[in-house]
Amino acid sequence: MADFTQVKEWIKNADAVIVTAGNGFAQTEGLDILSEENFDDQFGKVADKYDVHTIGDALDKKFASWDEQWDFWSQLINEYSLEYEPGETMLALKKLLQGKEYFIATSTFAHFFENAGLNENRIFNAFGDWTEMQCSSGINHGKFSDIEVVKKYLAGKGEVPKCEDCNSPMELHMPLNAHFFPDTDANARFRWFLTGNEDKNVVVLELGVDEISPQLLDPMVKLVEQFANWHYVAADLADEDMPDDLKKCSAGFATNSHDVLMNLTK
């Protein structure tokens, strides 16, 4: 196993920390889109009608009506975002980033990092954010907050939101189909952050990134291979899984985000 003492020294000396967070991190904060546990109890009608038994499968399913779709989405957003309170893992991450320049690139979409008080201009939600919505027409008419829509559905007064430009129903700002438009502003800020720190001491901290989001893994590894002052720290990968070119400037713990952050902040 890698040495936490060495990694703490890298972070201490870092001019910037880049966090890549995936489904494994979301699990520590209470959202596991691949788990069948409790889904049928929470969403029995949806499970029976559409034969879906995980949040991920339900998000991929086209419901019979937009009203039914928004009612389900609203329950998800309320439980995992509006009622979200930062857990131990998130609090440890905030502590680790305190006083540091940082950027977070994440495939999670539940607004965790923003809700935890981290700088929203330093977050790139690569797979969107389900507290926002977009036009379902396939034309990019922008993205908008859906919080008021969710609150109305929870109060039993829900109405399917419509696009102000073309009157098409709105859908979640997520890659549920080919209509998804990534947040180009956040993507641009992330790219400028990378460019501005290429000659500085940087630690890339991978937290729960897996095969679901390879775009947060492979490109970051390539960057660390390019820049002499960059280091790569992986919660999930083991030292022996690191590319040969990366082994002298990387650390892999083969565990989970929670355990790594607890050790790095104690």
mmCIF file of C-alpha atoms in Angstrom:
data_model
loop_
_atom_site.group_PDB
_atom_site.id
_atom_site.type_symbol
_atom_site.label_atom_id
_atom_site.label_comp_id
_atom_site.label_asym_id
_atom_site.label_seq_id
_atom_site.Cartn_x
_atom_site.Cartn_y
_atom_site.Cartn_z
ATOM 1 C CA MET A 1 0.000 0.000 0.000
ATOM 2 C CA ALA A 2 1.106 3.564 -0.694
ATOM 3 C CA ASP A 3 2.453 5.832 2.032
ATOM 4 C CA PHE A 4 0.010 8.375 3.493
ATOM 5 C CA THR A 5 2.914 10.357 4.958
ATOM 6 C CA GLN A 6 4.355 10.899 1.486
ATOM 7 C CA VAL A 7 0.988 11.928 0.065
ATOM 8 C CA LYS A 8 0.391 14.384 2.901
ATOM 9 C CA GLU A 9 3.713 16.002 2.017
ATOM 10 C CA TRP A 10 2.731 16.239 -1.648
ATOM 11 C CA ILE A 11 -0.554 17.931 -0.728
ATOM 12 C CA LYS A 12 1.143 20.253 1.754
ATOM 13 C CA ASN A 13 3.532 21.440 -0.950
ATOM 14 C CA ALA A 14 0.913 21.582 -3.710
ATOM 15 C CA ASP A 15 0.047 24.876 -5.353
ATOM 16 C CA ALA A 16 -3.206 23.300 -6.523
ATOM 17 C CA VAL A 17 -5.287 20.166 -5.984
ATOM 18 C CA ILE A 18 -7.455 18.690 -8.720
ATOM 19 C CA VAL A 19 -10.173 16.347 -7.462
ATOM 20 C CA THR A 20 -11.826 13.826 -9.758
ATOM 21 C CA ALA A 21 -14.875 12.314 -8.081
ATOM 22 C CA GLY A 22 -17.057 9.529 -9.386
ATOM 23 C CA ASN A 23 -19.751 7.077 -8.353
ATOM 24 C CA GLY A 24 -17.583 5.710 -5.549
ATOM 25 C CA PHE A 25 -17.499 9.120 -3.920
ATOM 26 C CA ALA A 26 -21.253 9.572 -4.365
ATOM 27 C CA GLN A 27 -21.815 6.255 -2.568
ATOM 28 C CA THR A 28 -20.083 7.612 0.527
ATOM 29 C CA GLU A 29 -22.501 10.561 0.461
ATOM 30 C CA GLY A 30 -25.557 8.308 0.280
ATOM 31 C CA LEU A 31 -26.247 8.014 -3.455
ATOM 32 C CA ASP A 32 -25.477 4.698 -5.120
ATOM 33 C CA ILE A 33 -27.131 4.657 -8.529
ATOM 34 C CA LEU A 34 -26.234 0.999 -9.103
ATOM 35 C CA SER A 35 -27.564 -0.468 -5.849
ATOM 36 C CA GLU A 36 -30.811 -2.423 -5.692
ATOM 37 C CA GLU A 37 -30.971 -2.058 -1.909
ATOM 38 C CA ASN A 38 -34.124 -0.235 -0.756
ATOM 39 C CA PHE A 39 -35.121 0.890 -4.283
ATOM 40 C CA ASP A 40 -38.225 -1.299 -4.452
ATOM 41 C CA ASP A 41 -39.267 -0.151 -0.974
ATOM 42 C CA GLN A 42 -38.819 3.535 -1.813
ATOM 43 C CA PHE A 43 -40.168 3.491 -5.353
ATOM 44 C CA GLY A 44 -42.381 0.412 -5.441
ATOM 45 C CA LYS A 45 -44.820 1.665 -8.083
ATOM 46 C CA VAL A 46 -42.019 2.658 -10.444
ATOM 47 C CA ALA A 47 -40.194 -0.634 -9.842
ATOM 48 C CA ASP A 48 -43.315 -2.714 -10.575
ATOM 49 C CA LYS A 49 -44.529 -0.729 -13.576
ATOM 50 C CA TYR A 50 -41.219 -0.384 -15.395
ATOM 51 C CA ASP A 51 -39.265 -3.360 -14.027
ATOM 52 C CA VAL A 52 -36.406 -1.136 -12.849
ATOM 53 C CA HIS A 53 -34.663 -1.764 -9.557
ATOM 54 C CA THR A 54 -31.858 0.800 -9.345
ATOM 55 C CA ILE A 55 -31.757 4.571 -9.627
ATOM 56 C CA GLY A 56 -29.517 4.266 -12.680
ATOM 57 C CA ASP A 57 -31.973 1.974 -14.493
ATOM 58 C CA ALA A 58 -34.893 4.232 -13.587
ATOM 59 C CA LEU A 59 -33.094 7.311 -14.902
ATOM 60 C CA ASP A 60 -32.513 5.524 -18.193
ATOM 61 C CA LYS A 61 -36.167 4.533 -18.516
ATOM 62 C CA LYS A 62 -38.667 6.542 -20.552
ATOM 63 C CA PHE A 63 -41.852 6.866 -18.490
ATOM 64 C CA ALA A 64 -45.364 6.850 -19.933
ATOM 65 C CA SER A 65 -45.853 10.581 -19.338
ATOM 66 C CA TRP A 66 -43.779 13.653 -18.584
ATOM 67 C CA ASP A 67 -45.857 14.263 -15.470
ATOM 68 C CA GLU A 68 -44.996 10.815 -14.111
ATOM 69 C CA GLN A 69 -41.364 11.371 -15.051
ATOM 70 C CA TRP A 70 -41.130 14.689 -13.207
ATOM 71 C CA ASP A 71 -42.906 13.298 -10.177
ATOM 72 C CA PHE A 72 -40.251 10.566 -9.884
ATOM 73 C CA TRP A 73 -37.372 12.934 -10.622
ATOM 74 C CA SER A 74 -38.650 15.303 -7.948
ATOM 75 C CA GLN A 75 -38.608 12.568 -5.323
ATOM 76 C CA LEU A 76 -35.008 11.700 -6.225
ATOM 77 C CA ILE A 77 -33.821 15.304 -6.233
ATOM 78 C CA ASN A 78 -35.527 16.017 -2.940
ATOM 79 C CA GLU A 79 -34.096 13.005 -1.147
ATOM 80 C CA TYR A 80 -30.544 13.149 -2.453
ATOM 81 C CA SER A 81 -30.021 16.871 -3.076
ATOM 82 C CA LEU A 82 -32.503 19.162 -1.319
ATOM 83 C CA GLU A 83 -32.254 17.165 1.920
ATOM 84 C CA TYR A 84 -28.539 16.444 1.528
ATOM 85 C CA GLU A 85 -26.228 17.104 4.435
ATOM 86 C CA PRO A 86 -22.463 16.636 3.961
ATOM 87 C CA GLY A 87 -21.186 13.362 5.339
ATOM 88 C CA GLU A 88 -17.834 12.534 6.891
ATOM 89 C CA THR A 89 -16.200 12.042 3.513
ATOM 90 C CA MET A 90 -17.276 15.421 2.154
ATOM 91 C CA LEU A 91 -16.297 17.215 5.358
ATOM 92 C CA ALA A 92 -12.867 15.594 5.215
ATOM 93 C CA LEU A 93 -12.455 16.691 1.595
ATOM 94 C CA LYS A 94 -13.362 20.274 2.527
ATOM 95 C CA LYS A 95 -10.799 20.185 5.304
ATOM 96 C CA LEU A 96 -8.149 18.873 2.926
ATOM 97 C CA LEU A 97 -8.859 21.624 0.390
ATOM 98 C CA GLN A 98 -8.951 24.445 2.915
ATOM 99 C CA GLY A 99 -6.531 27.188 1.904
ATOM 100 C CA LYS A 100 -5.697 25.462 -1.385
ATOM 101 C CA GLU A 101 -6.383 26.386 -4.980
ATOM 102 C CA TYR A 102 -8.581 23.576 -6.252
ATOM 103 C CA PHE A 103 -10.852 22.364 -9.003
ATOM 104 C CA ILE A 104 -13.325 19.488 -8.855
ATOM 105 C CA ALA A 105 -14.287 17.488 -11.946
ATOM 106 C CA THR A 106 -17.053 15.044 -11.151
ATOM 107 C CA SER A 107 -19.394 12.589 -12.800
ATOM 108 C CA THR A 108 -21.774 12.800 -9.843
ATOM 109 C CA PHE A 109 -24.835 14.919 -10.588
ATOM 110 C CA ALA A 110 -26.560 15.438 -7.240
ATOM 111 C CA HIS A 111 -25.188 18.926 -6.502
ATOM 112 C CA PHE A 112 -23.206 17.556 -3.524
ATOM 113 C CA PHE A 113 -20.188 19.809 -3.829
ATOM 114 C CA GLU A 114 -22.182 22.997 -4.309
ATOM 115 C CA ASN A 115 -24.481 22.101 -1.412
ATOM 116 C CA ALA A 116 -21.421 21.485 0.764
ATOM 117 C CA GLY A 117 -20.318 25.067 0.222
ATOM 118 C CA LEU A 118 -17.454 24.492 -2.203
ATOM 119 C CA ASN A 119 -16.837 27.146 -4.850
ATOM 120 C CA GLU A 120 -19.325 26.544 -7.680
ATOM 121 C CA ASN A 121 -16.926 28.240 -10.116
ATOM 122 C CA ARG A 122 -14.388 25.525 -9.316
ATOM 123 C CA ILE A 123 -16.700 22.584 -10.110
ATOM 124 C CA PHE A 124 -17.220 20.882 -13.468
ATOM 125 C CA ASN A 125 -20.182 18.507 -13.484
ATOM 126 C CA ALA A 126 -19.151 16.373 -16.445
ATOM 127 C CA PHE A 127 -22.461 14.447 -16.437
ATOM 128 C CA GLY A 128 -24.629 17.449 -15.665
ATOM 129 C CA ASP A 129 -26.592 18.300 -12.548
ATOM 130 C CA TRP A 130 -30.106 17.091 -11.854
ATOM 131 C CA THR A 131 -30.993 20.278 -9.974
ATOM 132 C CA GLU A 132 -30.977 21.882 -13.420
ATOM 133 C CA MET A 133 -33.062 21.217 -16.509
ATOM 134 C CA GLN A 134 -32.762 21.599 -20.279
ATOM 135 C CA CYS A 135 -35.069 21.554 -23.272
ATOM 136 C CA SER A 136 -36.015 18.065 -24.470
ATOM 137 C CA SER A 137 -36.195 19.142 -28.120
ATOM 138 C CA GLY A 138 -32.523 18.446 -28.734
ATOM 139 C CA ILE A 139 -31.812 22.137 -29.291
ATOM 140 C CA ASN A 140 -29.602 23.837 -26.724
ATOM 141 C CA HIS A 141 -31.843 26.536 -25.258
ATOM 142 C CA GLY A 142 -29.741 26.748 -22.101
ATOM 143 C CA LYS A 143 -30.086 25.200 -18.670
ATOM 144 C CA PHE A 144 -32.196 26.408 -15.760
ATOM 145 C CA SER A 145 -32.777 25.554 -12.120
ATOM 146 C CA ASP A 146 -35.540 23.009 -11.561
ATOM 147 C CA ILE A 147 -35.756 23.464 -7.774
ATOM 148 C CA GLU A 148 -39.084 25.307 -7.851
ATOM 149 C CA VAL A 149 -40.522 22.645 -10.156
ATOM 150 C CA VAL A 150 -39.431 19.961 -7.700
ATOM 151 C CA LYS A 151 -40.917 21.804 -4.731
ATOM 152 C CA LYS A 152 -44.275 22.136 -6.500
ATOM 153 C CA TYR A 153 -44.369 18.420 -7.297
ATOM 154 C CA LEU A 154 -43.564 17.588 -3.687
ATOM 155 C CA ALA A 155 -46.443 19.820 -2.604
ATOM 156 C CA GLY A 156 -48.822 18.023 -4.982
ATOM 157 C CA LYS A 157 -49.074 21.027 -7.318
ATOM 158 C CA GLY A 158 -46.585 19.935 -9.962
ATOM 159 C CA GLU A 159 -46.742 20.966 -13.592
ATOM 160 C CA VAL A 160 -44.448 19.744 -16.329
ATOM 161 C CA PRO A 161 -42.040 22.625 -17.048
ATOM 162 C CA LYS A 162 -41.930 23.857 -20.627
ATOM 163 C CA CYS A 163 -39.180 25.486 -22.647
ATOM 164 C CA GLU A 164 -39.661 29.241 -22.943
ATOM 165 C CA ASP A 165 -38.325 29.168 -26.519
ATOM 166 C CA CYS A 166 -40.198 26.261 -28.120
ATOM 167 C CA ASN A 167 -42.669 25.011 -25.479
ATOM 168 C CA SER A 168 -41.145 21.506 -25.446
ATOM 169 C CA PRO A 169 -41.123 19.727 -22.090
ATOM 170 C CA MET A 170 -38.005 20.262 -20.025
ATOM 171 C CA GLU A 171 -35.874 17.336 -18.882
ATOM 172 C CA LEU A 172 -33.017 16.881 -16.429
ATOM 173 C CA HIS A 173 -29.663 18.350 -17.416
ATOM 174 C CA MET A 174 -28.048 14.910 -17.597
ATOM 175 C CA PRO A 175 -26.905 12.582 -20.397
ATOM 176 C CA LEU A 176 -30.145 10.595 -20.353
ATOM 177 C CA ASN A 177 -30.210 10.693 -24.164
ATOM 178 C CA ALA A 178 -28.434 12.328 -27.098
ATOM 179 C CA HIS A 179 -29.814 15.769 -26.161
ATOM 180 C CA PHE A 180 -27.310 16.414 -23.378
ATOM 181 C CA PHE A 181 -25.188 19.547 -23.708
ATOM 182 C CA PRO A 182 -22.236 19.655 -21.284
ATOM 183 C CA ASP A 183 -21.641 22.806 -19.267
ATOM 184 C CA THR A 184 -19.193 24.471 -21.651
ATOM 185 C CA ASP A 185 -18.527 27.386 -19.294
ATOM 186 C CA ALA A 186 -17.466 25.083 -16.456
ATOM 187 C CA ASN A 187 -15.484 22.935 -18.878
ATOM 188 C CA ALA A 188 -13.642 26.035 -20.107
ATOM 189 C CA ARG A 189 -12.886 27.130 -16.544
ATOM 190 C CA PHE A 190 -11.498 23.662 -15.805
ATOM 191 C CA ARG A 191 -9.277 23.721 -18.896
ATOM 192 C CA TRP A 192 -7.935 27.179 -18.005
ATOM 193 C CA PHE A 193 -7.234 25.942 -14.485
ATOM 194 C CA LEU A 194 -5.235 23.028 -15.878
ATOM 195 C CA THR A 195 -3.326 25.316 -18.225
ATOM 196 C CA GLY A 196 -2.583 27.850 -15.496
ATOM 197 C CA ASN A 197 -1.083 25.193 -13.241
ATOM 198 C CA GLU A 198 0.876 23.066 -15.685
ATOM 199 C CA ASP A 199 4.250 24.322 -14.385
ATOM 200 C CA LYS A 200 3.260 24.287 -10.700
ATOM 201 C CA ASN A 201 3.146 21.633 -7.979
ATOM 202 C CA VAL A 202 -0.168 19.846 -8.480
ATOM 203 C CA VAL A 203 -1.819 16.831 -6.856
ATOM 204 C CA VAL A 204 -4.576 15.013 -8.740
ATOM 205 C CA LEU A 205 -6.763 13.251 -6.176
ATOM 206 C CA GLU A 206 -8.943 10.511 -7.665
ATOM 207 C CA LEU A 207 -11.969 9.626 -5.525
ATOM 208 C CA GLY A 208 -14.252 6.822 -6.655
ATOM 209 C CA VAL A 209 -13.770 7.163 -10.397
ATOM 210 C CA ASP A 210 -14.545 3.912 -12.224
ATOM 211 C CA GLU A 211 -15.370 2.564 -15.681
ATOM 212 C CA ILE A 212 -18.595 4.591 -15.714
ATOM 213 C CA SER A 213 -16.570 7.794 -16.128
ATOM 214 C CA PRO A 214 -13.275 7.015 -17.926
ATOM 215 C CA GLN A 215 -13.073 10.624 -19.141
ATOM 216 C CA LEU A 216 -12.137 11.592 -15.577
ATOM 217 C CA LEU A 217 -9.433 8.938 -15.350
ATOM 218 C CA ASP A 218 -7.355 8.474 -18.499
ATOM 219 C CA PRO A 219 -6.892 12.158 -19.459
ATOM 220 C CA MET A 220 -5.764 13.061 -15.931
ATOM 221 C CA VAL A 221 -3.245 10.224 -15.882
ATOM 222 C CA LYS A 222 -1.849 11.505 -19.194
ATOM 223 C CA LEU A 223 -1.455 15.004 -17.763
ATOM 224 C CA VAL A 224 0.450 13.750 -14.725
ATOM 225 C CA GLU A 225 2.738 11.800 -17.044
ATOM 226 C CA GLN A 226 3.501 15.032 -18.925
ATOM 227 C CA PHE A 227 4.293 17.403 -16.074
ATOM 228 C CA ALA A 228 7.242 16.758 -13.776
ATOM 229 C CA ASN A 229 5.749 18.531 -10.742
ATOM 230 C CA TRP A 230 2.396 16.741 -10.790
ATOM 231 C CA HIS A 231 1.411 13.757 -8.617
ATOM 232 C CA TYR A 232 -1.473 11.314 -8.900
ATOM 233 C CA VAL A 233 -3.209 9.912 -5.802
ATOM 234 C CA ALA A 234 -5.845 7.217 -6.316
ATOM 235 C CA ALA A 235 -8.267 6.010 -3.676
ATOM 236 C CA ASP A 236 -9.406 3.034 -5.709
ATOM 237 C CA LEU A 237 -6.360 1.877 -7.664
ATOM 238 C CA ALA A 238 -3.458 -0.019 -6.163
ATOM 239 C CA ASP A 239 0.168 1.022 -6.621
ATOM 240 C CA GLU A 240 0.773 -1.908 -8.924
ATOM 241 C CA ASP A 241 -2.121 -0.819 -11.162
ATOM 242 C CA MET A 242 -0.450 2.489 -11.977
ATOM 243 C CA PRO A 243 1.176 2.915 -15.408
ATOM 244 C CA ASP A 244 4.937 2.394 -15.265
ATOM 245 C CA ASP A 245 5.603 6.031 -16.203
ATOM 246 C CA LEU A 246 3.500 7.151 -13.251
ATOM 247 C CA LYS A 247 4.792 4.993 -10.422
ATOM 248 C CA LYS A 248 7.451 7.420 -9.160
ATOM 249 C CA CYS A 249 4.938 10.258 -8.861
ATOM 250 C CA SER A 250 1.800 8.405 -7.795
ATOM 251 C CA ALA A 251 0.211 6.607 -4.874
ATOM 252 C CA GLY A 252 -2.578 4.042 -4.998
ATOM 253 C CA PHE A 253 -4.436 2.861 -1.908
ATOM 254 C CA ALA A 254 -6.836 0.243 -3.350
ATOM 255 C CA THR A 255 -9.576 1.237 -0.908
ATOM 256 C CA ASN A 256 -12.360 3.848 -0.935
ATOM 257 C CA SER A 257 -12.700 7.629 -0.810
ATOM 258 C CA HIS A 258 -13.780 7.689 2.821
ATOM 259 C CA ASP A 259 -10.799 5.748 4.150
ATOM 260 C CA VAL A 260 -8.305 7.755 2.114
ATOM 261 C CA LEU A 261 -9.685 11.145 3.181
ATOM 262 C CA MET A 262 -9.911 10.088 6.822
ATOM 263 C CA ASN A 263 -6.230 9.138 6.751
ATOM 264 C CA LEU A 264 -5.155 12.257 4.888
ATOM 265 C CA THR A 265 -6.896 14.604 7.324
ATOM 266 C CA LYS A 266 -6.074 13.031 10.677
#
